[in-house]
Amino acid sequence: MTFSLTAFHDGQKALEEFSPMLRYLEEKLEQNIDFVHEEKYEDIITSFKNNKIDLAYFGPLPLAILQKSVPSTVPILTFNEPDGKSSYQCALVKSVNDKIDFKEMQNIKVALTQPLSTCGFMQTKILLKSYASQTIEEMKFNYMGTHDEVALSIIRGNFIIGGMKHNIAKDYESLGLTVLQTSQMLPSFTLVANANTLTEQEIKMIKKILLEAPPEVYKKWGKSISYGFSEVDLERFKALEIEQFEFTIPHKGNF
Amino acid sequence: MRRILALFVFAILACLILLNYTKTQMQNGKDSLLMRQNQILETSYKAVTQMYKVSIENYFKYVILQKDVLAILHEAKDANEEKKASLRGSLYRLLYPIYSDDFQKIGIRQLHFHTTQGESFLRFHKPSENGDPLFDIRPSIKIANTEKKFVSGFEGGRIYPGFRYVFPIIDKGEHLGSVEISLPYESIESELSKLFTCKNHILLMKKSVATDLVFDNHKDFFMPSSLSDTFVIENPKISKITKKAIDSPFVEKINTLIKKEYPIEKLLLGGNNFSIPIVDGENGYIVNFHPIYDTSHKLAAYTVTYAATDELASMQKSYIIESLVGCFIVFLFSYGIYLYLKQNEKILFEKLQFETIVSTTVNGVLLLNTEGNITFMNLAACNILGYKIGETEGQSSHELIHTHDSSPSNEDCQILKSIKLQSSYMGEEVFKHKNDKKITVLININPFIQNGKSIGSVMIFRDITQEKKNQDMIEHLAYYDSLTELPNRKLLLDRLTTALYNSRRSLEFGGLLFIDLDNFKALNDDKGHDMGDKLLQEVALRLKEQLRACDTVARFGGDEFVVLLTQLGSDEEKAKEELYKIAQKLLLSITEAYHLPKFYYTCTASIGGTLFLDEDTTVDNILKNADTAMYEVKKGGKNEIKIL
């Protein structure tokens, strides 16, 4: 069985975060699960299409895109946030050491995660509307690859402002990263299965194992996945009206 | 059988000693090779860590202790959390360029600031994780902040173990905390591989510095080692070095062999340098273990190198070849000894056989050199010739024991000829006893050949003196009458045949007289056979006295005598006349009185004679004619002579 994710962290951090959960699943399923880290969401989607991946970790936007291009995609369950709910927020962040003139934002550098990341271009564009008189397209933006890198690039002073997952941004408050604005509640990250490579029985088994995992077990997993699981609420995904963004998201930075 | 067994045991023991010797030689060679490899690794390791120490000290001096950094640390010391966050961000922003550029270039992974109380202030490698206490798990940080001195060594940590260089930061007498600059094993390996060539590296860490210390979510940075249960290795997903080693089939194979054939757990816990040689078919490998100590000089890890070497396989091959050749030579040598002993035993047996035969035989045995001098004389020869053992050695055999009846020259002596010409000779000879008594011997002399070359002669002889005498006696008994000592009927017939042949050749007449004593039966009957025999002996003597030496008188049977006369001339009449005269002489001699014991006796005889020359005449005819003539005399009144 093969598990893959991207956008969330770099390879090493991803391994730290997800290995305990995968070991738990291996033990319960009595089969080996290989970990594959991809740099981009597009690569995971391609591998998923080619049936090279059995399980993947997706945010709402890439999940919608994946479901559209790969009908065999089966969302199994969503990962709870620190407050125990199955929803999260994106955040607009900056460093306390930088001062921003929100009226003159056209030369400001904006750090984004990935084109197909929910908290990337899509949500940052929405969040910036209430702060700046310019649109994100009029600013200088670029993709950092991961949420952590968005935070760090701002702390280092390479970017002035950025969009990232709110609970990850909190990890960097101790380095002077501050949240300017948060988004509406979004459906949490989802564990999806490939129905072309896994049987219905296997998918049900994985779902059952994770839903029944005791708190003392999942609390020891990576910080972003250590709050339990919830059933997938597909209606909440539809409410996001993600389709309207899909074809307007630039796939490269503008500087 | 016992000798073969002893030789076999000797061969086995010799092989064992040889195998032990060659194995020791191979082991010494291996040990020397391993020691050399290990010394190179140790020296290289020391050079690399020293090089890093010098570089890192310079970075501390010129980068960490710069004015702006110290200002931030001064301010952070008493700041609230919000201010600290800002200052932490500022410090990160200030040093990140050099951290990401210079530090990364030389392989520094961790730049970590700590507060004076031992809390993590800023991890450049994990900026979001800070504020955690470190004194309990990081002795180096505790020493640097409490004893305020520089500490270095391999040490575990919350994120990952590494080669730590921890400096206390003191500015203008004020203690501001500490900073740690750490290297991952990959950096050490990168430099090490420039000095020490090997196929693969692995960092083998004690669990106490790895999985036992890190945050729970970092435990997957490690995985169990196939070599030991108390050590772990880096997860290949985060370590290219481990991945390379894990992906290499030979590393796993070698580890399996090490675990199977060596007390690796015990060796690892020893905390010393050691090397393990592995020979797998044609390939040889050396696995070096160099211990890495923590800041308190306790064993923390091992750098393990897997190097391929042809020398090991070559040594192993040489050992096998030397052992096989050596054992082959030992067995060959043993077989040679066996053959030698067997041959020796055969020679000894043959010598014993020879000595037994020579000493017990009744035949005399002499060994002579090419000059004919005696080199050996056996007991029988000594007894025959009257010498003691050893008395004759070196003396000329010819002069000492050989005699010639007709005194021929040495050149004619058959024995000397045989010795000189190295030829064989068998015949009767006459030897002389020490006391000059002559001994007739039958000798057989042959060349004495050794290695295809004659070294003298062997003479075997037998004393036949008595045999000769016995033979003469037998011959006498066969041809002579035992009572009268006259030739008997058989010898007479032989001589008559010869005489007839000679007469025909010489054309001279021979004559035969048949003499029968008259009335002899009456003497036997009246006086007994003894008297009769006595008379016959007397008659025989008188007849021999009357005849020539060339004539023959024989007792033909009972009281019958036959006289054979030769060379009576070629004239028949004269021969007949001569024959008659002789017959008269014999008759006269017979008729003279005999002085028999206790009485005198006179007798007459009837004599018949005949001549012979004719080619058609036979021995039987001659005898028949003489007998007929004698019978006519008997019929005519006896005591007469009639010649036909």
Coordinates of C-alpha atoms in Angstrom, one line a residue, chain B residues 45-60 64 103 106-114 138 140-141 144 149-155 162-169 178-184 187-188 292-293 295:
Chain B
Y45 CA 38.2 10.4 11.6
K46 CA 40.4 12.4 13.9
A47 CA 41.5 14.6 11.0
V48 CA 37.9 15.3 10.0
T49 CA 36.6 16.1 13.4
Q50 CA 39.6 18.3 14.2
M51 CA 39.1 20.1 10.9
Y52 CA 35.4 20.7 11.8
K53 CA 36.3 21.9 15.2
V54 CA 38.7 24.5 13.9
S55 CA 36.1 25.7 11.4
I56 CA 33.3 25.8 13.9
E57 CA 35.4 27.7 16.5
N58 CA 36.1 30.3 13.8
Y59 CA 32.4 30.6 13.0
F60 CA 31.6 31.0 16.7
I64 CA 28.1 34.3 16.7
F103 CA 26.9 26.6 7.3
I106 CA 30.4 22.9 5.0
G107 CA 27.7 20.5 6.3
I108 CA 26.6 22.2 9.5
R109 CA 23.0 21.1 10.1
Q110 CA 22.1 22.6 13.4
L111 CA 22.6 26.1 14.8
H112 CA 20.9 26.2 18.1
F113 CA 20.8 29.0 20.8
H114 CA 20.0 28.2 24.4
R138 CA 21.8 17.4 26.9
S140 CA 26.8 19.4 26.9
I141 CA 24.4 22.3 27.2
A144 CA 28.3 25.0 28.8
K149 CA 33.1 26.0 29.2
F150 CA 33.2 24.7 25.6
V151 CA 32.0 21.1 25.2
S152 CA 32.2 18.9 22.1
G153 CA 31.3 15.3 21.2
F154 CA 28.6 13.1 19.8
E155 CA 25.3 13.6 21.6
G162 CA 24.9 14.8 16.1
F163 CA 28.4 15.9 16.6
R164 CA 27.9 18.8 19.0
Y165 CA 30.1 21.8 19.5
V166 CA 28.6 23.9 22.4
F167 CA 30.0 27.3 23.3
P168 CA 28.9 29.4 26.3
I169 CA 28.1 32.9 25.2
S178 CA 24.9 29.1 24.9
V179 CA 25.0 28.2 21.2
E180 CA 25.5 24.9 19.7
I181 CA 26.7 24.2 16.2
S182 CA 26.2 20.6 15.2
L183 CA 27.1 18.4 12.3
P184 CA 25.2 15.4 11.0
S187 CA 28.9 15.8 6.9
I188 CA 31.5 13.7 8.7
I292 CA 32.3 7.7 18.8
Y293 CA 32.1 8.9 22.3
T295 CA 30.7 14.5 25.8

